Short mmCIF file of C-alpha atoms in Angstrom, two decimals:
data_model
loop_
_atom_site.label_atom_id
_atom_site.label_comp_id
_atom_site.label_asym_id
_atom_site.label_seq_id
_atom_site.Cartn_x
_atom_site.Cartn_y
_atom_site.Cartn_z
CA MET B 1 -4.55 8.43 -3.65
CA GLY B 2 -6.17 9.98 -6.61
CA VAL B 3 -9.57 11.25 -5.60
CA THR B 4 -12.35 8.79 -6.37
CA TYR B 5 -14.49 10.07 -9.22
CA ALA B 6 -16.30 8.55 -12.15
CA TYR B 7 -14.90 11.15 -14.51
CA ASP B 8 -12.31 8.66 -15.52
CA TRP B 9 -11.62 8.71 -19.20
CA ARG B 10 -9.86 12.01 -19.65
CA GLY B 11 -6.28 12.37 -20.73
CA GLN B 12 -2.91 13.23 -19.41
CA LEU B 13 -0.79 16.32 -20.06
CA ASN B 14 2.77 15.05 -20.39
CA MET B 15 4.99 17.75 -18.98
CA GLY B 16 7.47 18.24 -16.18
CA LEU B 17 11.09 18.15 -15.17
CA THR B 18 13.29 15.17 -14.36
CA ALA B 19 13.78 14.88 -10.62
CA GLY B 20 16.37 12.12 -10.27
CA GLY B 21 19.16 14.43 -9.24
CA ARG B 22 17.23 15.89 -6.37
CA ARG B 23 16.07 12.50 -5.19
CA ALA B 24 19.63 11.20 -5.29
CA ALA B 25 20.83 14.15 -3.27
CA HIS B 26 18.07 13.53 -0.77
CA ARG B 27 19.02 9.91 -0.38
CA GLN B 28 22.69 10.75 0.11
CA THR B 29 22.22 13.39 2.75
CA ARG B 30 18.82 14.44 4.07
CA TRP B 31 20.22 17.57 5.63
CA LEU B 32 21.75 18.81 2.36
CA ALA B 33 18.52 18.08 0.53
CA VAL B 34 16.57 20.07 3.09
CA GLN B 35 18.83 23.06 2.56
CA HIS B 36 18.63 22.71 -1.22
CA GLU B 37 14.84 22.56 -1.20
CA ARG B 38 14.58 25.53 1.11
CA HIS B 39 16.69 27.66 -1.20
CA ALA B 40 14.86 26.39 -4.29
CA LEU B 41 11.51 27.06 -2.72
CA ALA B 42 12.54 30.54 -1.70
CA ALA B 43 13.48 31.30 -5.31
CA ASN B 44 10.45 29.68 -6.88
CA ALA B 45 7.74 30.47 -4.38
CA ALA B 46 8.05 34.25 -4.43
CA PRO B 47 6.30 34.83 -7.76
CA ARG B 48 3.63 32.29 -6.84
CA LEU B 49 2.95 33.95 -3.53
CA ALA B 50 2.92 37.32 -5.24
CA THR B 51 0.35 36.16 -7.76
CA LEU B 52 -1.86 35.00 -4.92
CA ARG B 53 -1.48 38.52 -3.49
CA ARG B 54 -1.17 37.25 0.06
CA GLN B 55 0.38 39.54 2.59
CA PRO B 56 3.40 37.49 3.70
CA ARG B 57 3.65 36.93 7.41
CA PRO B 58 5.40 34.26 9.46
CA PHE B 59 3.45 31.14 10.27
CA SER B 60 3.25 30.60 14.02
CA TRP B 61 3.41 27.05 15.34
CA PRO B 62 1.68 26.06 18.57
CA PRO B 63 3.91 25.82 21.63
CA GLY B 64 6.25 22.85 21.74
CA LEU B 65 6.30 22.08 18.00
CA ASN B 66 9.30 22.41 15.70
CA THR B 67 9.08 22.81 11.94
CA THR B 68 11.82 20.37 11.03
CA MET B 69 10.01 19.23 7.86
CA SER B 70 8.51 22.60 7.03
CA ARG B 71 9.42 23.28 3.42
CA THR B 72 11.17 20.20 2.11
CA SER B 73 10.30 17.73 -0.61
CA LEU B 74 8.01 20.08 -2.56
CA HIS B 75 9.46 20.62 -6.05
CA ARG B 76 8.37 19.47 -9.52
CA ARG B 77 5.15 21.49 -9.74
CA THR B 78 3.25 20.66 -12.88
CA LEU B 79 -0.14 19.28 -13.65
CA ALA B 80 0.34 15.71 -14.79
CA GLY B 81 -0.22 14.22 -11.37
CA LEU B 82 -3.64 15.86 -11.27
CA LEU B 83 -4.57 14.60 -14.70
CA ALA B 84 -3.13 11.16 -14.03
CA ALA B 85 -5.76 10.66 -11.36
CA GLY B 86 -8.39 10.92 -14.07
CA LEU B 87 -10.04 14.08 -12.75
CA LEU B 88 -9.41 16.73 -15.37
CA ARG B 89 -11.33 17.61 -18.48
CA PRO B 90 -8.97 17.88 -21.44
CA GLU B 91 -10.05 21.38 -22.38
CA LEU B 92 -9.35 22.48 -18.84
CA ALA B 93 -6.00 20.75 -18.86
CA LEU B 94 -4.93 22.76 -21.88
CA ALA B 95 -6.39 25.94 -20.46
CA GLN B 96 -4.94 25.49 -16.99
CA PRO B 97 -2.03 27.94 -17.42
CA ARG B 98 -4.58 30.51 -18.51
CA ALA B 99 -6.71 29.58 -15.51
CA ARG B 100 -3.80 30.14 -13.15
CA ARG B 101 -3.17 33.52 -14.79
CA ARG B 102 -6.83 34.36 -14.18
CA ASP B 103 -6.32 33.32 -10.56
CA ALA B 104 -3.40 35.73 -10.38
CA ASP B 105 -5.44 38.53 -11.87
CA ALA B 106 -8.35 38.02 -9.48
CA PRO B 107 -8.37 39.86 -6.14
CA ALA B 108 -7.09 37.69 -3.31
CA ARG B 109 -9.78 36.23 -1.07
CA PRO B 110 -8.07 34.95 2.07
CA TYR B 111 -10.32 32.94 4.34
CA ALA B 112 -9.27 35.04 7.33
CA ARG B 113 -11.99 37.41 6.11
CA ARG B 114 -14.69 34.74 6.27
CA ASP B 115 -16.54 34.30 9.55
CA ASP B 116 -17.78 30.86 8.51
CA ALA B 117 -14.23 29.69 7.85
CA MET B 118 -13.03 30.98 11.21
CA ARG B 119 -15.94 29.30 13.01
CA TRP B 120 -15.10 26.08 11.19
CA ALA B 121 -11.46 26.41 12.28
CA ASP B 122 -12.50 26.81 15.91
CA ASP B 123 -14.79 23.78 15.70
CA VAL B 124 -12.11 21.60 14.12
CA ALA B 125 -9.54 22.65 16.70
CA LEU B 126 -11.94 21.70 19.49
CA ARG B 127 -12.99 18.36 18.02
CA ARG B 128 -9.48 17.27 17.02
CA ASN B 129 -7.66 18.71 20.02
CA LEU B 130 -5.59 21.05 17.85
CA ASP B 131 -4.21 24.42 18.88
CA ALA B 132 -6.99 26.88 18.01
CA PRO B 133 -4.80 29.92 17.13
CA TRP B 134 -2.65 27.64 14.96
CA VAL B 135 -5.68 26.33 13.05
CA ARG B 136 -7.15 29.82 12.63
CA ASP B 137 -3.80 31.09 11.37
CA ALA B 138 -3.51 28.25 8.84
CA ILE B 139 -7.07 28.60 7.53
CA GLY B 140 -6.81 32.37 7.58
CA GLN B 141 -3.80 32.31 5.26
CA ALA B 142 -5.50 29.94 2.79
CA VAL B 143 -6.98 31.70 -0.24
CA PHE B 144 -9.84 30.95 -2.61
CA VAL B 145 -8.52 29.62 -5.95
CA PRO B 146 -11.09 30.10 -8.75
CA SER B 147 -9.54 27.50 -11.05
CA VAL B 148 -9.89 24.81 -8.37
CA ALA B 149 -13.63 25.41 -8.23
CA ARG B 150 -13.80 25.15 -12.03
CA LEU B 151 -11.59 22.09 -12.38
CA ILE B 152 -13.57 20.00 -9.91
CA LEU B 153 -16.68 20.14 -12.11
CA PRO B 154 -17.49 17.06 -14.23
CA PRO B 155 -17.28 17.14 -18.03
CA PRO B 156 -20.40 17.98 -20.03
CA ARG B 157 -22.90 15.19 -20.46
CA GLY B 158 -22.70 13.32 -23.74
CA THR B 159 -18.95 13.61 -24.19
CA ALA B 160 -17.74 10.40 -25.84
CA LYS B 161 -15.27 8.27 -23.87
CA ASN B 162 -12.35 6.83 -25.79
CA TRP B 163 -10.12 4.12 -24.32
CA ARG B 164 -7.62 4.18 -27.20
CA VAL B 165 -7.04 7.91 -26.78
CA TYR B 166 -6.91 7.65 -23.00
CA ARG B 167 -4.43 4.77 -23.15
CA SER B 168 -2.14 6.59 -25.58
CA ARG B 169 -1.71 9.43 -23.11
CA PHE B 170 -0.36 7.12 -20.42
CA ILE B 171 1.36 4.32 -22.33
CA ASP B 172 4.02 6.34 -24.09
CA PRO B 173 7.81 5.96 -24.52
CA VAL B 174 8.68 8.70 -22.03
CA ARG B 175 6.64 7.15 -19.27
CA ILE B 176 7.78 3.61 -20.05
CA ARG B 177 11.47 4.61 -19.96
CA ALA B 178 10.94 6.49 -16.71
CA GLY B 179 9.16 3.45 -15.31
CA ALA B 180 12.02 1.15 -16.25
CA ARG B 181 14.49 3.43 -14.49
CA PHE B 182 12.23 3.56 -11.43
CA TRP B 183 12.00 -0.24 -11.41
CA GLU B 184 15.76 -0.71 -11.76
CA ARG B 185 16.49 1.78 -8.96
CA ASN B 186 14.03 0.04 -6.69
CA ARG B 187 14.26 -3.60 -7.72
CA THR B 188 15.04 -4.80 -4.18
CA THR B 189 12.37 -2.61 -2.58
CA LEU B 190 9.72 -3.73 -5.06
CA ALA B 191 10.59 -7.35 -4.34
CA ARG B 192 10.32 -6.69 -0.61
CA ALA B 193 6.93 -5.06 -1.07
CA GLN B 194 5.71 -8.05 -3.04
CA ALA B 195 6.98 -10.44 -0.37
CA GLU B 196 5.35 -8.48 2.48
CA PHE B 197 2.11 -7.34 0.83
CA GLY B 198 1.60 -9.63 -2.17
CA VAL B 199 1.29 -6.73 -4.63
CA PRO B 200 3.32 -7.30 -7.84
CA PRO B 201 5.95 -4.72 -8.87
CA GLU B 202 4.18 -3.98 -12.15
CA ILE B 203 1.03 -2.80 -10.33
CA ILE B 204 2.97 -0.45 -8.04
CA VAL B 205 5.06 0.83 -10.94
CA GLY B 206 1.91 1.35 -12.99
CA ILE B 207 0.26 3.40 -10.25
CA VAL B 208 3.21 5.73 -9.66
CA GLY B 209 3.71 6.18 -13.40
CA VAL B 210 0.10 7.02 -14.17
CA GLU B 211 -0.21 9.30 -11.16
CA THR B 212 2.90 11.46 -11.44
CA ILE B 213 5.38 10.01 -13.96
CA TYR B 214 7.46 8.75 -11.04
CA GLY B 215 7.48 12.04 -9.19
CA GLN B 216 8.05 14.38 -12.12
CA ASN B 217 4.59 15.97 -11.83
CA MET B 218 3.13 16.12 -8.35
CA GLY B 219 0.88 19.15 -8.62
CA SER B 220 1.19 22.91 -8.51
CA PHE B 221 -1.53 24.02 -6.09
CA ARG B 222 -0.99 24.76 -2.42
CA VAL B 223 -2.85 21.91 -0.78
CA ILE B 224 -4.38 24.11 1.88
CA ASP B 225 -5.72 26.51 -0.78
CA ALA B 226 -7.24 23.66 -2.79
CA LEU B 227 -8.86 21.98 0.19
CA ALA B 228 -10.11 25.25 1.66
CA THR B 229 -11.63 26.26 -1.67
CA LEU B 230 -13.45 22.92 -1.92
CA THR B 231 -14.52 23.10 1.72
CA PHE B 232 -15.92 26.62 1.82
CA ASP B 233 -16.68 27.35 -1.86
CA PHE B 234 -17.52 24.04 -3.49
CA PRO B 235 -19.47 24.78 -6.71
CA ALA B 236 -23.20 24.34 -6.16
CA THR B 237 -23.64 23.31 -9.80
CA HIS B 238 -21.84 20.01 -9.20
CA PRO B 239 -24.35 17.11 -9.35
CA ARG B 240 -23.08 15.77 -6.00
CA ALA B 241 -22.16 19.06 -4.40
CA GLU B 242 -23.28 18.29 -0.85
CA ALA B 243 -21.53 14.91 -0.62
CA ARG B 244 -18.36 16.16 -2.31
CA GLN B 245 -18.14 19.24 -0.12
CA ALA B 246 -18.47 17.07 2.99
CA PHE B 247 -15.70 14.83 1.66
CA PHE B 248 -13.31 17.74 1.21
CA GLN B 249 -14.16 19.17 4.62
CA GLY B 250 -13.03 15.86 6.07
CA GLU B 251 -9.85 15.96 3.99
CA LEU B 252 -9.02 19.47 5.18
CA GLU B 253 -9.45 18.31 8.77
CA GLN B 254 -7.17 15.35 8.09
CA PHE B 255 -4.62 17.61 6.43
CA LEU B 256 -4.42 19.93 9.42
CA SER B 257 -4.07 17.01 11.82
CA LEU B 258 -1.43 15.46 9.58
CA CYS B 259 0.58 18.67 9.45
CA GLN B 260 0.57 19.14 13.20
CA ARG B 261 1.33 15.47 13.90
CA HIS B 262 4.28 15.39 11.47
CA ARG B 263 5.42 18.97 12.12
CA MET B 264 4.82 20.12 8.56
CA ASP B 265 4.08 23.72 7.66
CA PRO B 266 0.48 23.56 6.33
CA LEU B 267 1.21 26.42 3.96
CA ALA B 268 4.03 24.59 2.19
CA PRO B 269 2.80 21.32 0.59
CA LEU B 270 1.88 21.47 -3.08
CA GLY B 271 -0.36 18.96 -4.81
CA SER B 272 -3.30 18.49 -7.11
CA TYR B 273 -6.29 20.82 -7.37
CA ALA B 274 -8.14 18.22 -5.28
CA GLY B 275 -5.47 18.20 -2.55
CA ALA B 276 -3.68 14.95 -3.44
CA MET B 277 -0.01 14.87 -2.51
CA GLY B 278 3.32 13.26 -3.35
CA MET B 279 4.41 10.68 -5.90
CA PRO B 280 1.39 8.44 -5.24
CA GLN B 281 -1.03 11.40 -4.98
CA PHE B 282 -2.45 10.38 -1.61
CA MET B 283 -5.27 12.41 -0.17
CA PRO B 284 -4.67 13.37 3.50
CA SER B 285 -6.98 10.61 4.77
CA SER B 286 -5.12 8.00 2.70
CA TRP B 287 -1.79 9.35 3.94
CA THR B 288 -3.03 8.95 7.51
CA ARG B 289 -4.32 5.40 7.00
CA TYR B 290 -1.88 3.85 4.56
CA ALA B 291 1.40 5.78 4.29
CA ILE B 292 4.29 3.89 5.89
CA ASP B 293 8.01 4.40 6.54
CA PHE B 294 9.16 1.62 4.21
CA ASP B 295 12.77 2.81 4.09
CA ARG B 296 12.84 2.71 7.91
CA ASP B 297 14.57 6.07 8.29
CA GLY B 298 12.01 7.60 10.67
CA PRO B 299 9.77 10.07 8.77
CA ILE B 300 7.25 9.16 6.08
CA ASP B 301 8.19 11.05 2.90
CA LEU B 302 5.94 10.46 -0.10
CA TRP B 303 7.57 13.27 -2.07
CA ASN B 304 11.13 11.98 -2.19
CA SER B 305 11.45 8.51 -0.66
CA GLU B 306 10.68 6.03 -3.42
CA ALA B 307 10.78 3.24 -0.84
CA ASP B 308 8.08 4.93 1.26
CA VAL B 309 6.01 5.42 -1.89
CA ILE B 310 6.33 1.76 -2.90
CA GLY B 311 5.45 0.45 0.55
CA SER B 312 2.57 2.89 0.97
CA VAL B 313 0.97 2.03 -2.38
CA ALA B 314 1.24 -1.68 -1.58
CA ASN B 315 -0.23 -1.08 1.88
CA TYR B 316 -3.10 0.88 0.30
CA PHE B 317 -3.96 -2.05 -1.94
CA VAL B 318 -3.87 -4.54 0.91
CA GLY B 319 -6.12 -2.23 2.91
CA HIS B 320 -8.66 -2.37 0.08
CA GLY B 321 -8.68 -6.14 -0.27
CA TRP B 322 -5.87 -7.05 -2.67
CA GLN B 323 -5.61 -10.85 -3.08
CA PRO B 324 -2.05 -12.06 -3.76
CA GLY B 325 -1.72 -14.20 -6.87
CA LEU B 326 -5.14 -13.33 -8.29
CA PRO B 327 -5.14 -11.92 -11.86
CA THR B 328 -6.63 -8.49 -12.43
CA HIS B 329 -8.67 -9.51 -15.47
CA TYR B 330 -9.21 -12.08 -18.21
CA PRO B 331 -9.93 -11.67 -21.93
CA VAL B 332 -13.58 -12.08 -22.79
CA GLN B 333 -15.67 -12.50 -25.91
CA LEU B 334 -19.38 -11.84 -26.08
CA ALA B 335 -21.87 -14.11 -27.78
CA PRO B 336 -24.42 -12.45 -30.08
CA GLU B 337 -27.14 -13.31 -27.59
CA ALA B 338 -25.21 -11.95 -24.58
CA GLU B 339 -27.39 -10.23 -21.97
CA MET B 340 -25.51 -6.96 -22.16
CA ASP B 341 -27.82 -4.88 -19.98
CA THR B 342 -27.60 -7.43 -17.19
CA LEU B 343 -23.86 -7.94 -17.54
CA LEU B 344 -23.10 -4.22 -17.51
CA ALA B 345 -25.56 -3.26 -14.76
CA PRO B 346 -23.09 -3.72 -11.83
CA ASP B 347 -20.46 -1.65 -13.67
CA ILE B 348 -16.99 -2.39 -12.22
CA LEU B 349 -18.20 -4.30 -9.15
CA PRO B 350 -17.56 -8.06 -9.51
CA SER B 351 -21.03 -9.57 -9.16
CA PHE B 352 -21.20 -12.74 -11.25
CA SER B 353 -19.93 -16.23 -10.58
CA VAL B 354 -18.13 -17.80 -13.53
CA ALA B 355 -21.16 -20.01 -14.21
CA SER B 356 -23.55 -17.05 -14.18
CA PHE B 357 -21.16 -14.94 -16.27
CA VAL B 358 -20.91 -17.61 -18.95
CA ALA B 359 -24.65 -18.35 -18.87
CA LYS B 360 -25.33 -14.71 -19.72
CA GLY B 361 -23.23 -14.88 -22.88
CA ALA B 362 -19.66 -14.10 -21.77
CA VAL B 363 -17.05 -16.41 -23.30
CA LEU B 364 -13.92 -16.91 -21.15
CA ASN B 365 -10.61 -18.61 -21.86
CA ALA B 366 -9.50 -21.67 -19.88
CA GLU B 367 -7.84 -19.62 -17.14
CA GLY B 368 -10.89 -17.41 -16.76
CA ARG B 369 -13.20 -20.41 -16.45
CA GLU B 370 -11.12 -21.54 -13.44
CA HIS B 371 -11.46 -18.19 -11.64
CA PRO B 372 -12.45 -18.83 -8.02
CA GLY B 373 -14.39 -15.63 -7.33
CA GLN B 374 -16.77 -13.09 -8.84
CA LEU B 375 -16.34 -11.28 -12.15
CA ALA B 376 -17.49 -8.02 -13.71
CA LEU B 377 -17.87 -7.19 -17.39
CA ILE B 378 -15.66 -4.13 -17.93
CA GLU B 379 -16.62 -1.97 -20.91
CA LEU B 380 -14.07 0.43 -22.41
CA GLN B 381 -15.69 2.69 -24.98
CA ASN B 382 -13.70 3.81 -28.02
CA GLY B 383 -15.52 6.93 -29.10
CA ASP B 384 -18.78 7.18 -31.00
CA PRO B 385 -19.91 3.55 -31.45
CA SER B 386 -21.85 4.42 -34.59
CA LEU B 387 -18.59 5.08 -36.46
CA PRO B 388 -16.64 2.22 -38.08
CA GLY B 389 -13.92 0.74 -35.89
CA ASN B 390 -15.21 2.35 -32.71
CA GLN B 391 -16.61 -0.76 -31.08
CA ALA B 392 -16.07 -0.94 -27.34
CA SER B 393 -13.41 -3.18 -25.80
CA TYR B 394 -14.27 -5.62 -23.01
CA VAL B 395 -12.45 -7.55 -20.30
CA ALA B 396 -13.61 -9.67 -17.39
CA GLY B 397 -12.53 -7.84 -14.23
CA THR B 398 -11.69 -9.68 -11.02
CA GLU B 399 -11.73 -8.55 -7.39
CA ASN B 400 -8.17 -7.26 -7.86
CA PHE B 401 -9.26 -5.14 -10.83
CA TYR B 402 -11.86 -3.63 -8.52
CA VAL B 403 -9.18 -2.93 -5.89
CA ILE B 404 -7.22 -0.86 -8.42
CA THR B 405 -10.34 1.21 -9.02
CA ARG B 406 -10.38 2.07 -5.29
CA TYR B 407 -7.38 4.26 -6.11
CA ASN B 408 -9.43 6.03 -8.77
CA TRP B 409 -13.01 5.00 -9.48
CA SER B 410 -12.43 4.24 -13.14
CA ALA B 411 -12.09 1.17 -15.33
CA TYR B 412 -10.07 3.26 -17.79
CA TYR B 413 -7.67 4.27 -15.04
CA ALA B 414 -7.28 0.68 -13.83
CA MET B 415 -6.53 -0.61 -17.34
CA ALA B 416 -3.99 2.17 -17.88
CA VAL B 417 -2.23 1.20 -14.64
CA ILE B 418 -2.19 -2.47 -15.64
CA ASP B 419 -1.01 -1.82 -19.20
CA LEU B 420 1.71 0.63 -18.18
CA GLY B 421 3.01 -1.82 -15.59
CA GLN B 422 3.11 -4.62 -18.14
CA GLU B 423 4.91 -2.46 -20.70
CA VAL B 424 7.53 -1.41 -18.14
CA ALA B 425 7.94 -5.00 -16.96
CA ALA B 426 8.64 -6.10 -20.56
CA VAL B 427 11.35 -3.45 -20.97
CA VAL B 428 12.95 -4.38 -17.64
CA ALA B 429 12.92 -8.08 -18.59
CA GLN B 430 14.65 -7.32 -21.90
CA GLY B 431 17.38 -5.42 -20.09
CA ARG B 432 18.34 -8.29 -17.79
#
């Protein structure tokens, strides 16, 4: 999943390469796709590894393990998946190529040189029953990435949020067309996911589109480098540095366990600067808990198997309390005397019964007045409110709206997912 942060209103860099051909090849013959990806990676990885200035050396697996999934499913390396999770400041998004060049120019800092990192590796190996030399080798070949430490920082205080701008960066013709193609390719699978999990196709399609444009942009950082940087060198200037560093330490542990359990080379996966992976941008802990083999072919492949992605996203929502048939939100108007401070105090957490919501000045339509559960007043700012036409937008969010924010802690993100899914659904319906 996209990492849970409140820095939710920033935009999306729309870039990347179409990946349909490679996915089709993968579906036709897994073996051929494996060979193709290995050759592609060999061609593309060399300059990246050179810029990191790592001394190349073979990765040694612990006894008894085979690397059958070592370097597959890892193409389409751009930044939109990172931005789609709502984590990236726009000025950093635009400057990211420059940041990566600065990374290349900086001396390499492999964690093999850090005693604290090696002690951590030994401790993790002991606690998780992993092969200690294997863990030390993996952590030792991870390198500090300066841009990761910069990108994880929140935006400056006082920066105006703007829902209209944010929405325009996700609800665009390119993404809608890609979403319609994704839906048509996976119509049967989406229907099966809805039947088994109760999650509508438009929500799943919205998530995958916002996160990675349906697999076109799944991240360009080595996951082990990103997670190691945030484990051992998390920026102390972050307002929640201690808690965030602990979170990423846990994710690095999960990543190592995941790699050994599924026989993946820990040096190979690419993802976001926060370590999120695949089409749905799952963090390692989410992969462990919610990823499923929905195409029933054996392995779980969130990079190439659209069926696995669909089933895993639906399973994630069910795991966070999705209620089948419940709307995500209702339109709302606010009376002049509305108790805004009280209504906005719980933020995105549904906290008001319909009666209490209405009594505090929220005006619902007929469907909203029949809602059986709690509601939250969702505020979407539209820039500086002192300027004409910049009044905030509001909706009444339900428990299912809140579930979407468990993917990314952001009302803006949730509304973008909902709106994109609805736009794609309308195009698909017209094409029937």
